[in-house]
Structures are given as structure tokens and as C-alpha cells.
PDB file of C-alpha atoms and ligand atoms in Angstrom:
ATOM      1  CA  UNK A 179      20.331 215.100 156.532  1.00  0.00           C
ATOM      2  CA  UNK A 180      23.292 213.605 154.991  1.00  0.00           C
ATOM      3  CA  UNK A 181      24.074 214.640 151.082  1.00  0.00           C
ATOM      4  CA  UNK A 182      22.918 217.872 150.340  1.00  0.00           C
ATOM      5  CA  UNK A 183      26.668 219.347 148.979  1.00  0.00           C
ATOM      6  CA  UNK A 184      26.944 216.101 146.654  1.00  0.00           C
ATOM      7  CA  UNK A 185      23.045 216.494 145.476  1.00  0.00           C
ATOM      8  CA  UNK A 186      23.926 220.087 144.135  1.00  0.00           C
ATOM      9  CA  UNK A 187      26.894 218.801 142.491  1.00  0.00           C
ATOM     10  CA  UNK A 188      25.606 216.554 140.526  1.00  0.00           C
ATOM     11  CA  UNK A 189      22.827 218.894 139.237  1.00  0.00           C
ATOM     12  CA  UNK A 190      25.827 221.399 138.214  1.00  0.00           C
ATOM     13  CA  UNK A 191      24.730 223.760 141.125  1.00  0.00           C
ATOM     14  CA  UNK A 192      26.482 224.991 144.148  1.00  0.00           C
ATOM     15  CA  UNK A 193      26.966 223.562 147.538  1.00  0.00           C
ATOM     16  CA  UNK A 194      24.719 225.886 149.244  1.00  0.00           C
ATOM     17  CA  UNK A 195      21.922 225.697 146.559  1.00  0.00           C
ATOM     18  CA  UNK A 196      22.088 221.753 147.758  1.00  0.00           C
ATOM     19  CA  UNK A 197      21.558 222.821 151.790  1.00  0.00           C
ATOM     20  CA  UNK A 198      19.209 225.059 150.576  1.00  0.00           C
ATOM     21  CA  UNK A 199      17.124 222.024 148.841  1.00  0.00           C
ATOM     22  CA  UNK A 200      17.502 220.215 152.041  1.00  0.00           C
ATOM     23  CA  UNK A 201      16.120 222.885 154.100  1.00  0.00           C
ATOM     24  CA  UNK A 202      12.878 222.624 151.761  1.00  0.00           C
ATOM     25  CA  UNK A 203      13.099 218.709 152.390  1.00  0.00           C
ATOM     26  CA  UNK A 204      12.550 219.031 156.143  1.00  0.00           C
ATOM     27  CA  UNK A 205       9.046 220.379 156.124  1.00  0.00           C
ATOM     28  CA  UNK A 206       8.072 217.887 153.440  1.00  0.00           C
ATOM     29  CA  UNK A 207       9.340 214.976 156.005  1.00  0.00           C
ATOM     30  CA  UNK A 208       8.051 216.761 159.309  1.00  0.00           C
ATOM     31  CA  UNK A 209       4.582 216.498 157.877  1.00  0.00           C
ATOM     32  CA  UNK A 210       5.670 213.057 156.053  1.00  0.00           C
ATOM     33  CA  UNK A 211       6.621 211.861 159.828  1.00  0.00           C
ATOM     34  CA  UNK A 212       3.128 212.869 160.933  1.00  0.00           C
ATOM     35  CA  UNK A 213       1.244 211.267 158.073  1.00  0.00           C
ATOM     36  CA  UNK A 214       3.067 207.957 159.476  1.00  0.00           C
ATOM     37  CA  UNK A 215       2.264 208.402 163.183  1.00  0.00           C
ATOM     38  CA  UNK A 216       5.767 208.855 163.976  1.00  0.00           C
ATOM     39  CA  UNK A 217       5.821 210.677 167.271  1.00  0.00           C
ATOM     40  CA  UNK A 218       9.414 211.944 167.473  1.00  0.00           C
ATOM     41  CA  UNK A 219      11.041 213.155 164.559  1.00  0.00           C
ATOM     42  CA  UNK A 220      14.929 214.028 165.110  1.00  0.00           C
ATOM     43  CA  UNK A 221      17.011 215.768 162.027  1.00  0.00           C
ATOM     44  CA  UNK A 222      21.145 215.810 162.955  1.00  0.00           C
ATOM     45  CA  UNK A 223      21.228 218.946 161.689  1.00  0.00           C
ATOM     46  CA  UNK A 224      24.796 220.058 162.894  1.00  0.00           C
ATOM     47  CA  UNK A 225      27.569 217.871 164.423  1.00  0.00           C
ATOM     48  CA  UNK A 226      30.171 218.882 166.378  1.00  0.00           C
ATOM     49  CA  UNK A 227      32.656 218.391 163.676  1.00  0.00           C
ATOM     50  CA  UNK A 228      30.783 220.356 161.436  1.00  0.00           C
ATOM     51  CA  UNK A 229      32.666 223.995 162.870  1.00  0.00           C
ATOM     52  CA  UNK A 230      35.579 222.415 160.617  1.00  0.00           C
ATOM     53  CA  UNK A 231      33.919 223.203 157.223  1.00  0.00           C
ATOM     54  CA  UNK A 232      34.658 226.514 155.328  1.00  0.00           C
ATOM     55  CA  UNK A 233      33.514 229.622 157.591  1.00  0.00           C
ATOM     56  CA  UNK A 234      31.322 230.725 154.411  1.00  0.00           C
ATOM     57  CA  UNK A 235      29.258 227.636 154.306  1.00  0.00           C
ATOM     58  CA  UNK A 236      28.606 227.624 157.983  1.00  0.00           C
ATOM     59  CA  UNK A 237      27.613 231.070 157.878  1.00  0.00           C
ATOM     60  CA  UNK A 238      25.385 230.008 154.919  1.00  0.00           C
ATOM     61  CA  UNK A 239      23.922 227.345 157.172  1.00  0.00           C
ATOM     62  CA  UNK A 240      23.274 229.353 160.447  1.00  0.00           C
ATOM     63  CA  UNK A 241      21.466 231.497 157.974  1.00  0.00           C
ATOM     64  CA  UNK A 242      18.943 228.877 156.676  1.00  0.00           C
ATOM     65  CA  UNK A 243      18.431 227.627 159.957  1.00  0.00           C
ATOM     66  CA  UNK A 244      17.514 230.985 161.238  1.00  0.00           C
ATOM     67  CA  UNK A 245      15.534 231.106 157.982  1.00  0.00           C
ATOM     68  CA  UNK A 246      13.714 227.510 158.862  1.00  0.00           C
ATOM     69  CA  UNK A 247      12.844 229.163 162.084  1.00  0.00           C
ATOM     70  CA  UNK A 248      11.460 232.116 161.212  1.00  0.00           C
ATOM     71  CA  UNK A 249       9.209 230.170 158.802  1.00  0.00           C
ATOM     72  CA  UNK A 250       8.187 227.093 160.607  1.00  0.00           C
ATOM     73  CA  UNK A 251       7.395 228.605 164.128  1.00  0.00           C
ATOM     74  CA  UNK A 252       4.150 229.178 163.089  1.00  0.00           C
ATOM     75  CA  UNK A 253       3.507 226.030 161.148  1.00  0.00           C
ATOM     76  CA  UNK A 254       4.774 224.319 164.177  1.00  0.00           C
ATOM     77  CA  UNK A 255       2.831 226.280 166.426  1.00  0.00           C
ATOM     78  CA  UNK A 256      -0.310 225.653 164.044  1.00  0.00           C
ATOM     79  CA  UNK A 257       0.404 221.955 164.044  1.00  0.00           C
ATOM     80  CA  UNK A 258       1.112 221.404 167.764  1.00  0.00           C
ATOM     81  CA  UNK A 259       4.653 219.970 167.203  1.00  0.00           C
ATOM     82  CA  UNK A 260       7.140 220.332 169.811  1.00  0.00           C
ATOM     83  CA  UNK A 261      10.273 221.947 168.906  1.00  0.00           C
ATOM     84  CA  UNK A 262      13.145 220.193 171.809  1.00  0.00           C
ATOM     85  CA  UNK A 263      17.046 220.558 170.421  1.00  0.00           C
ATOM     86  CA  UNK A 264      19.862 218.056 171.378  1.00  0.00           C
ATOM     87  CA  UNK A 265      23.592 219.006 171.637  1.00  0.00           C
ATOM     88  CA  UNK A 266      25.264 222.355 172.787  1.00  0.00           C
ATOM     89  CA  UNK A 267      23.183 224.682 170.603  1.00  0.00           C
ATOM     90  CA  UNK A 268      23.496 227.410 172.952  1.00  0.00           C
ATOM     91  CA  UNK A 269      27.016 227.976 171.786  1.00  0.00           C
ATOM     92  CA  UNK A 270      25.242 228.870 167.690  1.00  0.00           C
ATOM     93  CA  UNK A 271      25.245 232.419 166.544  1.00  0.00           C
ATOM     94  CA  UNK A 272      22.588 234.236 169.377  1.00  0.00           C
ATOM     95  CA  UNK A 273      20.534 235.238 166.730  1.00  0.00           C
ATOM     96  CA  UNK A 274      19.896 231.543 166.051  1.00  0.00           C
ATOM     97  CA  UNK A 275      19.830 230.771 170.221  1.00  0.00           C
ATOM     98  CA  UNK A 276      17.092 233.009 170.565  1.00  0.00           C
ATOM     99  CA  UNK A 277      14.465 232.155 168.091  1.00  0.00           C
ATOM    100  CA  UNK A 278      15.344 228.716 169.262  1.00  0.00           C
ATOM    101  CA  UNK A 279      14.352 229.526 172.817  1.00  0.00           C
ATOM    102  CA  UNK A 280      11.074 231.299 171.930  1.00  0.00           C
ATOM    103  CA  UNK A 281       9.831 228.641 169.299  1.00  0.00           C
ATOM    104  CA  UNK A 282      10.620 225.825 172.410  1.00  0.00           C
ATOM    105  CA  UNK A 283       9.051 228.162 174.920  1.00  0.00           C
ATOM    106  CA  UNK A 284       6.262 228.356 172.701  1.00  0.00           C
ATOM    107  CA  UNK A 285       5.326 224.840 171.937  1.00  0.00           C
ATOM    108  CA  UNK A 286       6.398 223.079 175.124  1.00  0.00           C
ATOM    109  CA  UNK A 287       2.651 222.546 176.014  1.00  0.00           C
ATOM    110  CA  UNK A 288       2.078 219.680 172.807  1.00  0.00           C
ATOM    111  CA  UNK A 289       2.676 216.447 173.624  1.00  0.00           C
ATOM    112  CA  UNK A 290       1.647 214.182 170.444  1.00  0.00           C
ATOM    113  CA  UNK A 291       4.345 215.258 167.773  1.00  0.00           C
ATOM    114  CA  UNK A 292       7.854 216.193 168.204  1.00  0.00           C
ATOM    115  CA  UNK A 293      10.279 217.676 166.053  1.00  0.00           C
ATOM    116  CA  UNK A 294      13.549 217.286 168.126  1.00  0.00           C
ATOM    117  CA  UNK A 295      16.977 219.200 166.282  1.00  0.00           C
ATOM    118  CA  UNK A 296      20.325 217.623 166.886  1.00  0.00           C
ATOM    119  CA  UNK A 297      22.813 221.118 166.845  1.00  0.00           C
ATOM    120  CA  UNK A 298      26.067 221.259 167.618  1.00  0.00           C
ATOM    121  CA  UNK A 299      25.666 217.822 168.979  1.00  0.00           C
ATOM    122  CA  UNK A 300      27.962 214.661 168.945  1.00  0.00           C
ATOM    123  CA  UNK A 301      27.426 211.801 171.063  1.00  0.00           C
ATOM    124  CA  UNK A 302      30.957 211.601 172.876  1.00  0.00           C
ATOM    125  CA  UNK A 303      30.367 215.039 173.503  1.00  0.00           C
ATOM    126  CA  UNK A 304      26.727 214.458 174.918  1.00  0.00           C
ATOM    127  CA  UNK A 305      28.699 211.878 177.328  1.00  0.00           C
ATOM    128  CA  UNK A 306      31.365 213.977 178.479  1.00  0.00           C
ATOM    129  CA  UNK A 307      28.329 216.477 179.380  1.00  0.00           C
ATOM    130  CA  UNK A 308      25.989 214.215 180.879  1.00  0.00           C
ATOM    131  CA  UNK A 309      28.858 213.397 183.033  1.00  0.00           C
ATOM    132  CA  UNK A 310      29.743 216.716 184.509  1.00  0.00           C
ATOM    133  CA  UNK A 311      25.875 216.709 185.314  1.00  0.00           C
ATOM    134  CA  UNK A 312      25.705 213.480 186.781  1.00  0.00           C
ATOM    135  CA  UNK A 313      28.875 214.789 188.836  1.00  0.00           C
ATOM    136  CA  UNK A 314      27.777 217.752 190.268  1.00  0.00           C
ATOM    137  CA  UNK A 315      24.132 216.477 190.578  1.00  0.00           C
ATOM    138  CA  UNK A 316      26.083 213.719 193.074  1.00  0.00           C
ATOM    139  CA  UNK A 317      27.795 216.632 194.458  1.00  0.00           C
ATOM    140  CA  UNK A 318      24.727 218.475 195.628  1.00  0.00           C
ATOM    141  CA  UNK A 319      23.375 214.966 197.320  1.00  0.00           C
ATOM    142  CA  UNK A 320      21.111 214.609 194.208  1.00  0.00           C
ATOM    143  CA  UNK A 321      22.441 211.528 192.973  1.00  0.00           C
ATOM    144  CA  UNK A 322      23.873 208.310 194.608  1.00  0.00           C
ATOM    145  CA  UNK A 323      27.016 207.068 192.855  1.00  0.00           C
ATOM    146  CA  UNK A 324      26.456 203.959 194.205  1.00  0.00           C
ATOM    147  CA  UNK A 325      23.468 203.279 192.961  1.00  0.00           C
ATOM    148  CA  UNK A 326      24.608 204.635 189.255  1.00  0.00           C
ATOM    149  CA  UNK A 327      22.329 202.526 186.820  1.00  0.00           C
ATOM    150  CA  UNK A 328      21.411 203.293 183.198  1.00  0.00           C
ATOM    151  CA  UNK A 329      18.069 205.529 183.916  1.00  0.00           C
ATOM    152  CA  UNK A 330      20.425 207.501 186.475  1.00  0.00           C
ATOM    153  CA  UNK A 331      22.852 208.361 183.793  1.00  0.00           C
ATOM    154  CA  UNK A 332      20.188 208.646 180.973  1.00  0.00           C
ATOM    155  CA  UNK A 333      18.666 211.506 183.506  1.00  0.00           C
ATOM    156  CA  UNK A 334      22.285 213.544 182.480  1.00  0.00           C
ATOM    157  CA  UNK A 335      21.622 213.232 178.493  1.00  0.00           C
ATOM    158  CA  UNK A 336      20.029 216.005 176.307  1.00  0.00           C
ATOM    159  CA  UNK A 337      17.582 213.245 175.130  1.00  0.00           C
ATOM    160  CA  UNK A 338      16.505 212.983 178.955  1.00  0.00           C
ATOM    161  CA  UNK A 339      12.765 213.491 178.248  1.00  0.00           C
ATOM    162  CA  UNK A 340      13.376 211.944 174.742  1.00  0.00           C
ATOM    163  CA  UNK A 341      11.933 208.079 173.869  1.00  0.00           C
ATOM    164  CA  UNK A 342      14.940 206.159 172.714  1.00  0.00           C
ATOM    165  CA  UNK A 343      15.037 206.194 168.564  1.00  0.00           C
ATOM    166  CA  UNK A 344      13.196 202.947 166.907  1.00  0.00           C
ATOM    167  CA  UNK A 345      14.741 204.072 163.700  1.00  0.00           C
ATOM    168  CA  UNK A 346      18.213 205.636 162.318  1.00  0.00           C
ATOM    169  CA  UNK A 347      17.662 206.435 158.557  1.00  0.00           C
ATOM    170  CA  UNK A 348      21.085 208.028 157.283  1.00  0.00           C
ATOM    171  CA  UNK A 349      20.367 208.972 153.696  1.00  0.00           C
ATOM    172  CA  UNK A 350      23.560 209.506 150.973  1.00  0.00           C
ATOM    173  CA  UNK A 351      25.138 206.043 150.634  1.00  0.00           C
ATOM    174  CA  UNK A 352      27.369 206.482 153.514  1.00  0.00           C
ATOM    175  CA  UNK A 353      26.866 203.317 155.763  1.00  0.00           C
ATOM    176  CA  UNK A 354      28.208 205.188 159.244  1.00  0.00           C
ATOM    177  CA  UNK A 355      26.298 206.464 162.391  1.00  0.00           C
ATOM    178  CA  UNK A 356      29.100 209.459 162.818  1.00  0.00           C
ATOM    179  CA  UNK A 357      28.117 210.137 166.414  1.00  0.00           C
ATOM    180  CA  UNK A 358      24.863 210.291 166.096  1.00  0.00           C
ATOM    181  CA  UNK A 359      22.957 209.315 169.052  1.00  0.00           C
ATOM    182  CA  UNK A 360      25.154 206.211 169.868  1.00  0.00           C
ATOM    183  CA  UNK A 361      23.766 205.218 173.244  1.00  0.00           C
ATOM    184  CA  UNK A 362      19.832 206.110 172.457  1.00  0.00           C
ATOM    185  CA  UNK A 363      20.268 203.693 169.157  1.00  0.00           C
ATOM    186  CA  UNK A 364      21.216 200.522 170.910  1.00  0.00           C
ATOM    187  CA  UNK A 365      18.110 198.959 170.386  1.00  0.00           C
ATOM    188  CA  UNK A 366      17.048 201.228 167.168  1.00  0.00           C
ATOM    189  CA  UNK A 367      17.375 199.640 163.378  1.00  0.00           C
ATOM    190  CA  UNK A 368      19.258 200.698 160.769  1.00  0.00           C
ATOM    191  CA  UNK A 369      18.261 201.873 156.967  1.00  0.00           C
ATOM    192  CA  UNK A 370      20.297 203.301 154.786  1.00  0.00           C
ATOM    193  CA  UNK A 371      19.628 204.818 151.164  1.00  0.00           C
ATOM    194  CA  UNK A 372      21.446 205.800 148.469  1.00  0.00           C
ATOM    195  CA  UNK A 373      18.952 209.193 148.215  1.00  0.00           C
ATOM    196  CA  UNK A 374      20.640 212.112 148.545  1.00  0.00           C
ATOM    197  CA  UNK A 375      18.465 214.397 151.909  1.00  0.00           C
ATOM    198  CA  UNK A 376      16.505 216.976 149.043  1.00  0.00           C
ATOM    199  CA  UNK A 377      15.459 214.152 147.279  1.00  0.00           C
ATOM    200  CA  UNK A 378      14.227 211.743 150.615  1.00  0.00           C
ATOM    201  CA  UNK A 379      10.873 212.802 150.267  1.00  0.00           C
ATOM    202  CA  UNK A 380       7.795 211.794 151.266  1.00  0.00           C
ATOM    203  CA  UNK A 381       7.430 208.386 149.555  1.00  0.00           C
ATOM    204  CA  UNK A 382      10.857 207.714 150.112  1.00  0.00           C
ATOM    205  CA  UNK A 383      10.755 208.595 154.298  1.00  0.00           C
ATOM    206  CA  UNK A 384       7.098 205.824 153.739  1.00  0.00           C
ATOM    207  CA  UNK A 385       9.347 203.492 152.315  1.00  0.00           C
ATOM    208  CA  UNK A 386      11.635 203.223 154.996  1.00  0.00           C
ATOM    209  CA  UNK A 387       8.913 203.477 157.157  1.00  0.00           C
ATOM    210  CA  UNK A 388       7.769 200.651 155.944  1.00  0.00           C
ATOM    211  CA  UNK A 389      10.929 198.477 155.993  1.00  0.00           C
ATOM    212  CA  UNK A 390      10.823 199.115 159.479  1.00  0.00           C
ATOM    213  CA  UNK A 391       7.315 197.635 160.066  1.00  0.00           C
ATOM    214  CA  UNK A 392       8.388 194.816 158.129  1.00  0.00           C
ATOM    215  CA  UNK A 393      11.523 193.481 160.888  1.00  0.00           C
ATOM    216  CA  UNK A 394      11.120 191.887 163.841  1.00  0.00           C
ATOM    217  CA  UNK A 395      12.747 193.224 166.975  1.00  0.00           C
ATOM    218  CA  UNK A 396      14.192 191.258 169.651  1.00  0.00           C
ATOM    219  CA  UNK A 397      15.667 192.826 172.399  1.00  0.00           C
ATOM    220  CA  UNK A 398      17.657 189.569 173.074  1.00  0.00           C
ATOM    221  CA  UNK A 399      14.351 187.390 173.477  1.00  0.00           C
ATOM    222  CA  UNK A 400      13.578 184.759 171.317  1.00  0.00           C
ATOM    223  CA  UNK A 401      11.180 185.452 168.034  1.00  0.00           C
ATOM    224  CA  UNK A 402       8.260 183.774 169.492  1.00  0.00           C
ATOM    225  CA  UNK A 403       8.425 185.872 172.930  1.00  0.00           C
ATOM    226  CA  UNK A 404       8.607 189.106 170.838  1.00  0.00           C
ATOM    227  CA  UNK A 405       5.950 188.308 168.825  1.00  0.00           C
ATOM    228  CA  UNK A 406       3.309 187.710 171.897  1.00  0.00           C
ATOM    229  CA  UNK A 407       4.467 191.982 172.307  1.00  0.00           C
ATOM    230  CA  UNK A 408       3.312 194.594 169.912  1.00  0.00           C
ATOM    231  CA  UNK A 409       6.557 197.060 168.404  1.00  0.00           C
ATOM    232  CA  UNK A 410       4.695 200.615 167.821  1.00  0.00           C
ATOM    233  CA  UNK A 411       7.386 202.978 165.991  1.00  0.00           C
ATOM    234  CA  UNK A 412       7.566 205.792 167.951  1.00  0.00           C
ATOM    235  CA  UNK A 413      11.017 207.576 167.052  1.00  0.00           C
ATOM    236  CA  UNK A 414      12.712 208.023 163.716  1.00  0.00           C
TER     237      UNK A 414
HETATM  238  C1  FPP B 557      24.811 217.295 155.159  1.00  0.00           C
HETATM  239  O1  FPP B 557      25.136 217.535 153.813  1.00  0.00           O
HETATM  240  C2  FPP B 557      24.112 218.442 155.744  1.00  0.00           C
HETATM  241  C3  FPP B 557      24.662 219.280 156.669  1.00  0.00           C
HETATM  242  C4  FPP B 557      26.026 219.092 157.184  1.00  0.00           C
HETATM  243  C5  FPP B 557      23.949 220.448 157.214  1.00  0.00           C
HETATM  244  C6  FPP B 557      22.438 220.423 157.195  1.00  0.00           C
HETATM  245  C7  FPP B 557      21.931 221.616 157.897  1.00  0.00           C
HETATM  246  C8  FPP B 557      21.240 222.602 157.350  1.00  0.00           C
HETATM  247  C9  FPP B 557      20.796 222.581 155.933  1.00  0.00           C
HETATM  248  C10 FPP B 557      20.893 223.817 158.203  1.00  0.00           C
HETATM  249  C11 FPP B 557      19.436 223.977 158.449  1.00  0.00           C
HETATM  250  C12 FPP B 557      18.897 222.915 159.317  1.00  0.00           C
HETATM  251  C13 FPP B 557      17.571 222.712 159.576  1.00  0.00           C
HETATM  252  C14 FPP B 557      17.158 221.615 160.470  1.00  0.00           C
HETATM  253  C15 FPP B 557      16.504 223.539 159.006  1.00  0.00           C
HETATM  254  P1  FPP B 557      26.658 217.527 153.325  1.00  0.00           P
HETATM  255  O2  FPP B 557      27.074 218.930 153.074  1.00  0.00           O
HETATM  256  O3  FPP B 557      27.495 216.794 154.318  1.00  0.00           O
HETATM  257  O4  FPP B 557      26.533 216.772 151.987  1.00  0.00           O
HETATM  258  P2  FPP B 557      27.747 215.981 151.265  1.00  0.00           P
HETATM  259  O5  FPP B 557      28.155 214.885 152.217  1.00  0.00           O
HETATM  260  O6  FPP B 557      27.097 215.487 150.036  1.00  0.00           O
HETATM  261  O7  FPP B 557      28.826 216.981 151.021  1.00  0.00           O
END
């Protein structure tokens, strides 16, 4: 949800007015992500590094997440889209931790469409956590070290019961993943657009959508293998 601050600047208005735009921008692309049978939504909403801004703005940002969730409970509720969050969100204001837990305690029965929030996450710190999991997991005789492979260690992440990403959009011109799901993305492609988050809208989130439909994946086979397989998108 990368460029809300520089989106308000440009119209002349303030920083918080642009997070406040992008906050209005999420249900548009929840429903957007539905319309194009995406199955797995997932907005980095709050990285680890972003504690280091000004105290005011993150104040201003716990608020309209609290805000989101106090709104959009119901519409997710309504809409049978389950709410899963990635990262250590436990450590946000309570206030925010608890209407967190209720709204994924209350829509942990739908299966079809997923709304997952990345909070507080960072993907070296997702590692060093999936690794004091993994460790005391082997501790308790629940996991064989010597028979570590990838699924064993992808049992430790926050994205455990999470489908890899297909897709990484990263809106705002910047052409970085900043620790966004680096592990989960091996496989995913890559978009990038010079749209500012309020403004990636519905037609824009189709259009990348549709970029996506257009490349071939390979997965290190050749093109001819891949295309005997079908490619469903099932993660953005
Ligand atoms: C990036 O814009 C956006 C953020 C760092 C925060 C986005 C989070 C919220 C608006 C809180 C609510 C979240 C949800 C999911 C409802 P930026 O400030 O980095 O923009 P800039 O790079 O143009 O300055």
C-alpha cells in the first residue's frame, strides 16, 4: 500500500489525509480482488520498520486501522472473507489486538476468499520467528532436525496455512520488495506501477491482473512442459 504520504502531497493535502485515501482504497480492491477470482488477497499494511516514523503518524495509523475494523467486520462477515494477519501484530496498540482477534475468530469458518493483513511484519523477522518455533517444536520431539526440508520449516511461518503469493504488485514507482514476503515470493511475479495506493483502483488492480494472465510461468521447466499445466492465480 505503498504511496499514500506522496499522493497527499501532491494534491497540497496532508500526509494523513493521503493514509486516509488509502484506507478507502482497500475496500475498493478487496471487492476488486473478488471480482477477479483472486482467492487470497494480502495488503503489507505495517512493516517492522515502520515504528521509526513520527509517533503522531503512527498513532494516526493505528487509528484508521482500528477504524477499517470497526467498519469492515461486518462487510467481511457479510461477504464470507477470511480475515488471517501475518507478522507480530500482537505487539499493536490492544485496542487494535482485540478487534483483530474477534473479526478472525469470527470469520475463520470461510474458506473461498481471504483477506490476509501483513502488521508489524518483516520477512527477516518472520525467519528469526519461525526459527525459535521450529526450535522448540524439535525440542518437544515434534520435529526431526534431520529431516529439516522446506514444508518442515514453512510449518514455522505466519503464512503456514497461507498459498504461496502468484503475484507481488508494489504500487508508487519504487521498484523494491522491502521485506515483504521474501521466501513465499520465490516463484511469484513482479508488477510494479507508478500509481500512487488511493489511486490503484479497481481498473488499475484488473490491469495488473491482467498482465499477470498474460506471462508464462516456469518453475525451471521448459515453455512447452508448462504449457501442457494450467497457472490459476490464486494469491495477489
Ligand atoms: C505507505 O505509504 C503506507 C503505509 C506505511 C501505511 C498504510 C497503513 C494504513 C493506511 C493503516 C490502515 C491499514 C489497513 C489495512 C486498513 P507511505 O506513507 O510510505 O507513502 P510515501 O512513500 O509516499 O510517503
Amino acid at each position: 500500500m505503498d504511496g499514500n504520504g506522496r499522493w497527499a502531497q501532491r494534491q497540497g493535502l496532508p500526509r494523513n489525509e493521503g493514509h486516509r485515501r488509502g484506507v478507502d482504497n482497500v475496500e475498493r480492491v478487496v471487492k476488486a480482488a473478488r471480482d477477479q477470482q483472486v482467492r487470497h488477497l494480502t495488503l503489507y499494511a505495517f512493516s517492522v520498520e515502520n515504528w521509526k516514523r513520527p509517533k503522531l503518524e503512527i498513532e494516526a495509523l493505528m487509528r484508521l486501522l482500528e477504524g477499517f475494523l470497526k467498519d469492515q467486520r461486518k462487510v467481511l462477515h457479510e461477504n464470507q472473507i477470511r480475515l488471517r494477519v501475518l507478522g507480530r501484530w500482537r505487539d499493536l496498540p490492544k485496542r487494535v489486538v482485540k478487534l483483530l482477534e474477534q473479526t478472525i475468530a469470527e470469520t475463520e469458518q470461510y474458506t473461498d476468499w481471504n483477506l490476509n493483513l501483513a502488521l508489524n511484519y518483516g520477512s527477516r523477522t518472520e525467519v528469526v520467528d519461525a526459527f525459535q518455533s521450529y526450535a522448540r517444536a524439535a525440542l518437544a520431539g515434534e520435529e526431526d532436525p534431520e529431516k529439516a526440508d522446506w514444508a518442515a520449516v514453512a510449518r514455522h511461518l505466519y503464512s503456514r496455512d497461507i498459498p504461496d503469493p502468484d503475484f507481488v504488485i508494489r504500487t508508487s514507482g519504487e521498484c523494491r520488495i522491502s521485506n515483504f514476503l521474501l521466501l513465499q515470493s520465490a516463484y511469484a511475479e513482479y508488477y510494479f506501477t507508478p500509481v500512487c495506493w488511493p489511486e490503484f483502483d479497481e481498473n488499475r488492480f484488473a490491469e495488473a491482473v491482467d498482465s499477470y494472465r498474460r506471462r508464462e510461468r516456469r518453475y525451471g521447466l521448459t515453455g512447452e512442459q508448462i504449457r501442457e499445466q494450467e497457472a490459476p492465480l490464486s494469491g495477489v
